[in-house]
mmCIF file of C-alpha atoms in Angstrom:
data_model
loop_
_atom_site.group_PDB
_atom_site.id
_atom_site.type_symbol
_atom_site.label_atom_id
_atom_site.label_comp_id
_atom_site.label_asym_id
_atom_site.label_seq_id
_atom_site.Cartn_x
_atom_site.Cartn_y
_atom_site.Cartn_z
ATOM 1 C CA MET A 29 20.532 30.755 -16.641
ATOM 2 C CA GLU A 30 18.798 33.401 -18.586
ATOM 3 C CA ILE A 31 16.940 33.283 -21.719
ATOM 4 C CA LEU A 32 18.820 34.495 -24.752
ATOM 5 C CA ILE A 33 19.432 37.843 -23.105
ATOM 6 C CA PHE A 34 23.098 38.356 -23.456
ATOM 7 C CA CYS A 35 23.835 35.585 -21.100
ATOM 8 C CA PHE A 36 26.827 37.517 -20.128
ATOM 9 C CA GLY A 37 25.544 40.049 -17.788
ATOM 10 C CA LEU A 38 22.020 41.318 -18.020
ATOM 11 C CA VAL A 39 20.100 43.588 -15.749
ATOM 12 C CA VAL A 40 16.930 41.804 -14.848
ATOM 13 C CA LEU A 41 13.911 44.073 -14.940
ATOM 14 C CA GLY A 42 11.344 41.337 -14.567
ATOM 15 C CA SER A 43 10.901 38.270 -12.388
ATOM 16 C CA GLN A 44 11.178 35.830 -15.298
ATOM 17 C CA GLY A 45 13.722 35.437 -18.044
ATOM 18 C CA ALA A 46 16.806 33.865 -19.508
ATOM 19 C CA HIS A 47 20.231 33.894 -17.972
ATOM 20 C CA CYS A 48 21.759 35.048 -21.183
ATOM 21 C CA PHE A 49 20.957 37.662 -23.739
ATOM 22 C CA LEU A 50 18.074 38.490 -25.968
ATOM 23 C CA PRO A 51 19.186 38.366 -29.599
ATOM 24 C CA SER A 52 18.303 41.277 -31.821
ATOM 25 C CA PHE A 53 16.509 38.967 -34.256
ATOM 26 C CA PRO A 54 15.490 35.799 -32.395
ATOM 27 C CA SER A 55 15.181 32.599 -34.364
ATOM 28 C CA ALA A 56 11.729 31.300 -35.194
ATOM 29 C CA SER A 57 12.170 28.417 -32.748
ATOM 30 C CA LEU A 58 13.109 30.801 -29.961
ATOM 31 C CA ALA A 59 10.284 33.201 -30.698
ATOM 32 C CA ALA A 60 7.840 30.289 -30.627
ATOM 33 C CA ASN A 61 9.037 29.105 -27.228
ATOM 34 C CA PRO A 62 6.576 30.047 -24.448
ATOM 35 C CA ALA A 63 9.495 31.107 -22.265
ATOM 36 C CA TYR A 64 10.452 33.759 -24.811
ATOM 37 C CA SER A 65 7.805 36.229 -23.639
ATOM 38 C CA SER A 66 9.648 36.534 -20.333
ATOM 39 C CA TYR A 67 12.733 37.803 -22.188
ATOM 40 C CA LEU A 68 11.008 40.967 -23.166
ATOM 41 C CA ASN A 69 11.314 42.380 -19.657
ATOM 42 C CA PHE A 70 15.120 42.363 -19.745
ATOM 43 C CA THR A 71 17.727 44.769 -20.986
ATOM 44 C CA LEU A 72 21.209 43.744 -22.051
ATOM 45 C CA ASP A 73 23.747 43.601 -19.277
ATOM 46 C CA GLU A 74 23.964 41.014 -16.347
ATOM 47 C CA ASP A 75 24.043 37.061 -15.317
ATOM 48 C CA ARG A 76 24.320 34.149 -12.372
ATOM 49 C CA ILE A 77 25.253 31.039 -10.263
ATOM 50 C CA VAL A 78 22.372 28.886 -9.045
ATOM 51 C CA GLY A 79 22.670 25.994 -6.607
ATOM 52 C CA GLY A 80 26.318 26.625 -5.815
ATOM 53 C CA GLU A 81 28.464 27.776 -2.921
ATOM 54 C CA GLU A 82 30.813 30.598 -2.008
ATOM 55 C CA ALA A 83 34.368 30.445 -3.351
ATOM 56 C CA LYS A 84 37.390 30.599 -1.080
ATOM 57 C CA GLU A 85 40.226 33.084 -1.341
ATOM 58 C CA GLY A 86 42.508 32.132 -4.251
ATOM 59 C CA GLN A 87 40.288 29.257 -5.408
ATOM 60 C CA PHE A 88 39.652 30.733 -8.862
ATOM 61 C CA LYS A 89 42.739 32.794 -9.613
ATOM 62 C CA TYR A 90 41.745 33.332 -13.252
ATOM 63 C CA GLN A 91 38.283 34.722 -12.466
ATOM 64 C CA ALA A 92 37.739 38.340 -13.492
ATOM 65 C CA SER A 93 34.897 40.787 -13.078
ATOM 66 C CA LEU A 94 34.184 42.891 -16.149
ATOM 67 C CA GLN A 95 32.892 46.263 -14.991
ATOM 68 C CA ARG A 96 31.386 49.248 -16.769
ATOM 69 C CA ARG A 97 31.802 52.892 -15.895
ATOM 70 C CA THR A 98 28.816 54.503 -14.209
ATOM 71 C CA SER A 99 28.151 57.905 -12.673
ATOM 72 C CA SER A 100 29.322 56.566 -9.309
ATOM 73 C CA GLY A 101 32.327 54.510 -10.420
ATOM 74 C CA TYR A 102 32.446 51.028 -11.922
ATOM 75 C CA SER A 103 29.833 48.288 -11.674
ATOM 76 C CA HIS A 104 30.053 44.542 -12.371
ATOM 77 C CA TYR A 105 28.038 43.353 -15.373
ATOM 78 C CA CYS A 106 29.859 40.307 -16.809
ATOM 79 C CA GLY A 107 32.457 37.722 -15.977
ATOM 80 C CA ALA A 108 35.766 37.076 -17.760
ATOM 81 C CA SER A 109 38.858 34.860 -17.514
ATOM 82 C CA LEU A 110 42.529 35.792 -17.445
ATOM 83 C CA VAL A 111 44.370 33.802 -20.163
ATOM 84 C CA SER A 112 47.722 35.631 -20.210
ATOM 85 C CA SER A 113 49.513 38.388 -18.329
ATOM 86 C CA SER A 114 47.606 41.061 -20.240
ATOM 87 C CA VAL A 115 44.571 39.436 -21.890
ATOM 88 C CA VAL A 116 41.196 38.279 -20.623
ATOM 89 C CA VAL A 117 38.573 36.386 -22.594
ATOM 90 C CA THR A 118 34.844 37.007 -22.258
ATOM 91 C CA ALA A 119 31.633 36.715 -24.247
ATOM 92 C CA ALA A 120 31.251 38.844 -27.352
ATOM 93 C CA HIS A 121 27.797 39.909 -26.253
ATOM 94 C CA CYS A 122 29.369 41.465 -23.146
ATOM 95 C CA VAL A 123 31.467 43.936 -25.135
ATOM 96 C CA HIS A 124 29.853 44.171 -28.574
ATOM 97 C CA GLY A 125 29.168 47.845 -29.291
ATOM 98 C CA ARG A 126 30.828 49.025 -26.074
ATOM 99 C CA ASN A 127 33.665 51.489 -25.691
ATOM 100 C CA ALA A 128 36.779 49.758 -24.350
ATOM 101 C CA GLY A 129 37.688 52.921 -22.473
ATOM 102 C CA ALA A 130 34.511 52.633 -20.399
ATOM 103 C CA MET A 131 35.416 49.175 -19.052
ATOM 104 C CA GLN A 132 37.598 47.899 -16.251
ATOM 105 C CA VAL A 133 38.699 44.405 -15.242
ATOM 106 C CA LEU A 134 38.909 43.444 -11.561
ATOM 107 C CA LEU A 135 41.141 40.487 -10.651
ATOM 108 C CA GLY A 136 42.114 38.780 -7.417
ATOM 109 C CA SER A 137 38.982 39.588 -5.452
ATOM 110 C CA LEU A 138 36.056 37.577 -4.116
ATOM 111 C CA TYR A 139 34.062 40.810 -4.069
ATOM 112 C CA VAL A 140 33.049 43.057 -6.962
ATOM 113 C CA SER A 141 32.195 46.130 -4.890
ATOM 114 C CA GLY A 142 32.583 47.677 -1.456
ATOM 115 C CA PRO A 143 35.729 48.041 0.652
ATOM 116 C CA GLN A 144 36.617 44.332 0.285
ATOM 117 C CA ALA A 145 36.989 44.756 -3.481
ATOM 118 C CA ALA A 146 39.896 47.121 -2.841
ATOM 119 C CA ARG A 147 42.016 44.049 -2.099
ATOM 120 C CA GLY A 148 41.796 43.139 -5.768
ATOM 121 C CA SER A 149 43.639 44.686 -8.695
ATOM 122 C CA ARG A 150 41.903 46.881 -11.271
ATOM 123 C CA TYR A 151 43.024 47.270 -14.870
ATOM 124 C CA ASN A 152 41.738 49.515 -17.613
ATOM 125 C CA VAL A 153 40.915 47.987 -21.000
ATOM 126 C CA SER A 154 42.874 49.411 -23.912
ATOM 127 C CA ARG A 155 41.348 47.302 -26.684
ATOM 128 C CA ALA A 156 38.440 44.924 -27.250
ATOM 129 C CA ILE A 157 38.469 42.337 -30.042
ATOM 130 C CA VAL A 158 35.107 40.747 -30.823
ATOM 131 C CA HIS A 159 35.164 37.638 -33.003
ATOM 132 C CA GLU A 160 34.614 38.729 -36.587
ATOM 133 C CA ASN A 161 31.936 36.057 -37.074
ATOM 134 C CA TYR A 162 29.969 36.816 -33.934
ATOM 135 C CA VAL A 163 26.240 36.855 -34.732
ATOM 136 C CA PRO A 164 24.112 38.706 -32.141
ATOM 137 C CA SER A 165 20.879 37.202 -33.442
ATOM 138 C CA THR A 166 22.011 33.605 -32.872
ATOM 139 C CA VAL A 167 24.809 34.124 -30.320
ATOM 140 C CA ALA A 168 27.118 32.115 -32.548
ATOM 141 C CA ASN A 169 30.873 32.647 -32.015
ATOM 142 C CA ASP A 170 30.230 34.441 -28.733
ATOM 143 C CA ILE A 171 33.803 35.239 -27.764
ATOM 144 C CA ALA A 172 35.943 38.352 -27.353
ATOM 145 C CA LEU A 173 39.400 39.284 -26.074
ATOM 146 C CA LEU A 174 40.213 42.303 -23.939
ATOM 147 C CA LEU A 175 43.719 43.728 -23.860
ATOM 148 C CA LEU A 176 44.563 45.214 -20.480
ATOM 149 C CA SER A 177 46.293 48.578 -20.325
ATOM 150 C CA GLU A 178 49.254 47.009 -18.516
ATOM 151 C CA PRO A 179 50.467 43.511 -17.598
ATOM 152 C CA VAL A 180 48.934 41.982 -14.503
ATOM 153 C CA LEU A 181 51.170 42.146 -11.455
ATOM 154 C CA LYS A 182 52.200 38.740 -10.150
ATOM 155 C CA LYS A 183 50.181 37.905 -7.050
ATOM 156 C CA GLU A 184 49.407 34.673 -5.228
ATOM 157 C CA ASN A 185 45.696 34.992 -5.953
ATOM 158 C CA ILE A 186 45.945 35.885 -9.667
ATOM 159 C CA GLU A 187 46.950 33.383 -12.352
ATOM 160 C CA PRO A 188 45.898 32.700 -15.977
ATOM 161 C CA VAL A 189 43.805 29.669 -16.865
ATOM 162 C CA LEU A 190 44.944 27.301 -19.612
ATOM 163 C CA VAL A 191 43.252 27.385 -23.029
ATOM 164 C CA PRO A 192 42.403 23.905 -24.401
ATOM 165 C CA THR A 193 43.927 22.528 -27.568
ATOM 166 C CA PHE A 194 42.069 23.004 -30.835
ATOM 167 C CA ASN A 195 38.824 21.023 -31.048
ATOM 168 C CA ALA A 196 39.536 19.102 -27.841
ATOM 169 C CA GLU A 197 36.351 17.184 -27.040
ATOM 170 C CA LEU A 198 34.803 16.544 -23.639
ATOM 171 C CA ASP A 199 32.871 13.379 -22.944
ATOM 172 C CA GLU A 200 29.265 13.606 -21.860
ATOM 173 C CA LYS A 201 28.932 14.000 -18.069
ATOM 174 C CA THR A 202 32.472 15.367 -17.702
ATOM 175 C CA ASP A 203 32.441 17.439 -14.520
ATOM 176 C CA CYS A 204 33.025 21.189 -14.954
ATOM 177 C CA ILE A 205 33.002 24.234 -12.689
ATOM 178 C CA VAL A 206 31.291 27.505 -13.574
ATOM 179 C CA SER A 207 31.891 30.550 -11.380
ATOM 180 C CA GLY A 208 30.719 34.132 -11.144
ATOM 181 C CA TRP A 209 28.869 36.848 -9.270
ATOM 182 C CA GLY A 210 25.533 36.371 -10.998
ATOM 183 C CA VAL A 211 22.160 36.127 -9.291
ATOM 184 C CA GLN A 212 21.377 32.936 -7.383
ATOM 185 C CA GLU A 213 17.884 32.593 -8.827
ATOM 186 C CA GLU A 214 15.903 34.059 -11.715
ATOM 187 C CA GLY A 215 15.090 37.674 -10.912
ATOM 188 C CA GLY A 216 17.325 37.612 -7.829
ATOM 189 C CA ARG A 217 20.092 39.890 -6.625
ATOM 190 C CA VAL A 218 23.704 39.728 -7.779
ATOM 191 C CA ALA A 219 25.834 37.660 -5.399
ATOM 192 C CA ARG A 220 27.841 39.521 -2.753
ATOM 193 C CA THR A 221 30.834 37.210 -3.149
ATOM 194 C CA LEU A 222 32.175 34.945 -5.896
ATOM 195 C CA ARG A 223 30.253 31.670 -6.157
ATOM 196 C CA TYR A 224 30.701 28.442 -8.099
ATOM 197 C CA VAL A 225 28.834 25.272 -8.992
ATOM 198 C CA ASN A 226 29.699 21.924 -10.565
ATOM 199 C CA VAL A 227 27.803 21.002 -13.734
ATOM 200 C CA PRO A 228 28.273 18.047 -16.120
ATOM 201 C CA ILE A 229 28.719 18.314 -19.876
ATOM 202 C CA VAL A 230 25.573 17.578 -21.900
ATOM 203 C CA SER A 231 26.042 15.939 -25.303
ATOM 204 C CA ASP A 232 25.416 18.008 -28.436
ATOM 205 C CA THR A 233 22.668 15.581 -29.416
ATOM 206 C CA GLU A 234 20.826 15.996 -26.124
ATOM 207 C CA CYS A 235 21.287 19.772 -26.087
ATOM 208 C CA LYS A 236 19.834 20.078 -29.594
ATOM 209 C CA LEU A 237 16.823 18.085 -28.434
ATOM 210 C CA ASP A 238 16.413 20.415 -25.460
ATOM 211 C CA TYR A 239 16.679 23.516 -27.631
ATOM 212 C CA SER A 240 16.854 22.984 -31.404
ATOM 213 C CA ASN A 241 19.330 22.153 -34.165
ATOM 214 C CA GLN A 242 19.203 25.763 -35.315
ATOM 215 C CA GLU A 243 19.907 27.301 -31.916
ATOM 216 C CA ILE A 244 22.791 25.028 -30.864
ATOM 217 C CA THR A 245 25.641 25.634 -33.300
ATOM 218 C CA GLU A 246 29.139 24.211 -33.681
ATOM 219 C CA SER A 247 30.511 27.084 -31.598
ATOM 220 C CA MET A 248 28.530 26.035 -28.506
ATOM 221 C CA ILE A 249 28.821 23.466 -25.737
ATOM 222 C CA CYS A 250 26.194 22.670 -23.103
ATOM 223 C CA ALA A 251 26.413 21.792 -19.410
ATOM 224 C CA GLY A 252 23.843 21.256 -16.693
ATOM 225 C CA LEU A 253 21.574 18.791 -14.909
ATOM 226 C CA THR A 254 18.516 17.205 -16.525
ATOM 227 C CA GLN A 255 16.505 17.989 -13.406
ATOM 228 C CA GLY A 256 17.840 21.552 -13.247
ATOM 229 C CA GLY A 257 18.780 23.217 -9.978
ATOM 230 C CA LYS A 258 22.379 24.095 -10.834
ATOM 231 C CA ASP A 259 23.385 26.676 -13.420
ATOM 232 C CA SER A 260 24.892 30.043 -14.179
ATOM 233 C CA CYS A 261 22.499 33.013 -14.271
ATOM 234 C CA GLN A 262 22.141 36.800 -14.816
ATOM 235 C CA GLY A 263 25.532 38.413 -14.175
ATOM 236 C CA ASP A 264 27.637 35.318 -14.943
ATOM 237 C CA SER A 265 27.776 35.935 -18.701
ATOM 238 C CA GLY A 266 31.272 35.907 -20.136
ATOM 239 C CA GLY A 267 32.569 33.949 -17.157
ATOM 240 C CA PRO A 268 34.509 30.661 -17.114
ATOM 241 C CA LEU A 269 33.436 27.046 -17.432
ATOM 242 C CA VAL A 270 36.524 25.058 -16.453
ATOM 243 C CA SER A 271 37.411 21.364 -16.513
ATOM 244 C CA ASN A 272 40.715 19.870 -15.409
ATOM 245 C CA GLY A 273 42.332 23.301 -15.223
ATOM 246 C CA ARG A 274 41.344 24.359 -18.735
ATOM 247 C CA LEU A 275 38.867 26.962 -19.923
ATOM 248 C CA VAL A 276 36.399 24.834 -21.870
ATOM 249 C CA GLY A 277 33.485 27.250 -22.020
ATOM 250 C CA ILE A 278 32.318 30.853 -21.708
ATOM 251 C CA VAL A 279 28.917 31.562 -20.150
ATOM 252 C CA SER A 280 26.715 32.518 -23.072
ATOM 253 C CA TRP A 281 22.972 31.873 -22.889
ATOM 254 C CA GLY A 282 20.074 29.613 -21.976
ATOM 255 C CA TYR A 283 16.355 29.562 -21.131
ATOM 256 C CA GLY A 284 15.930 30.942 -17.627
ATOM 257 C CA CYS A 285 18.271 29.781 -14.853
ATOM 258 C CA ALA A 286 18.629 26.159 -13.742
ATOM 259 C CA ARG A 287 15.352 25.137 -15.383
ATOM 260 C CA PRO A 288 14.765 21.386 -15.888
ATOM 261 C CA GLY A 289 15.461 20.317 -19.455
ATOM 262 C CA TYR A 290 17.381 23.473 -20.384
ATOM 263 C CA PRO A 291 21.141 23.183 -19.728
ATOM 264 C CA GLY A 292 23.394 26.199 -19.840
ATOM 265 C CA VAL A 293 24.824 27.045 -23.245
ATOM 266 C CA TYR A 294 28.487 28.071 -23.402
ATOM 267 C CA THR A 295 30.913 29.157 -26.093
ATOM 268 C CA LYS A 296 33.092 26.155 -26.987
ATOM 269 C CA VAL A 297 36.563 27.544 -26.309
ATOM 270 C CA SER A 298 38.525 24.689 -27.928
ATOM 271 C CA LEU A 299 37.027 25.616 -31.304
ATOM 272 C CA PHE A 300 38.535 29.089 -30.947
ATOM 273 C CA ALA A 301 41.987 28.109 -29.639
ATOM 274 C CA PRO A 302 43.726 29.061 -32.936
ATOM 275 C CA TRP A 303 41.796 32.343 -33.066
ATOM 276 C CA ILE A 304 42.810 33.202 -29.511
ATOM 277 C CA ALA A 305 46.463 32.421 -30.210
ATOM 278 C CA THR A 306 46.491 34.399 -33.474
ATOM 279 C CA ARG A 307 44.817 37.471 -32.016
ATOM 280 C CA MET A 308 46.992 37.456 -28.899
ATOM 281 C CA ALA A 309 50.103 37.354 -31.081
ATOM 282 C CA THR A 310 49.045 40.645 -32.706
ATOM 283 C CA LEU A 311 48.245 42.521 -29.501
#
């Protein structure tokens, strides 16, 4: 994954870096990390899947591509997950400070561009709700909801993912699946088709040892292999981490992509289940 560089979709300008985003005011522990210098060559906007494989048609019906308007159309920059007929959830860092009218959500497609992407369904975004306690400098509470301009049409390859119950805990080593169109290696190119990889949950204790107590907050959950090799990466930010059919995490940040000793850091969705339900009821 990327180094605190808006792990939800960054454009990599250098060959090194984090899979996530670069906070505006990095913590002292992050700034002291030797990997931090590689973050400076990134700009906010894209993330990844490393060590995975290509998805099959209809395998991840909840997977969405969050796209931004450009001079030539719309371009993928973050992932997202459909959680109801008209709402997707993504990372706050993917939409913080952005105009909802300049975003689109693509559903039901293995491709994010080209003629194959036309098989999917595109929806404009009418409203973006960033968590009121989101902190860019620490990536705490990295979650946001996007209200689509119209309900999603029922199709065989599009279906919402379940949100876990409040504070539901996952045991260490629980198998999860993370998916997205991010790069397949640090500094690589965005994937042509949707990819996924299986990663196990890492305990909070272990993750805090890998990073620090200050960087890993209550709003985060970690997943990855001790030896590295499998992870999300640039372009995957905001995308889903799913276990047993439930959205347990949102791709948020990390040091590099699939580096040994640095698991991916995700937003802990179960902590925000009441917030999601409350906000959706007002949309």
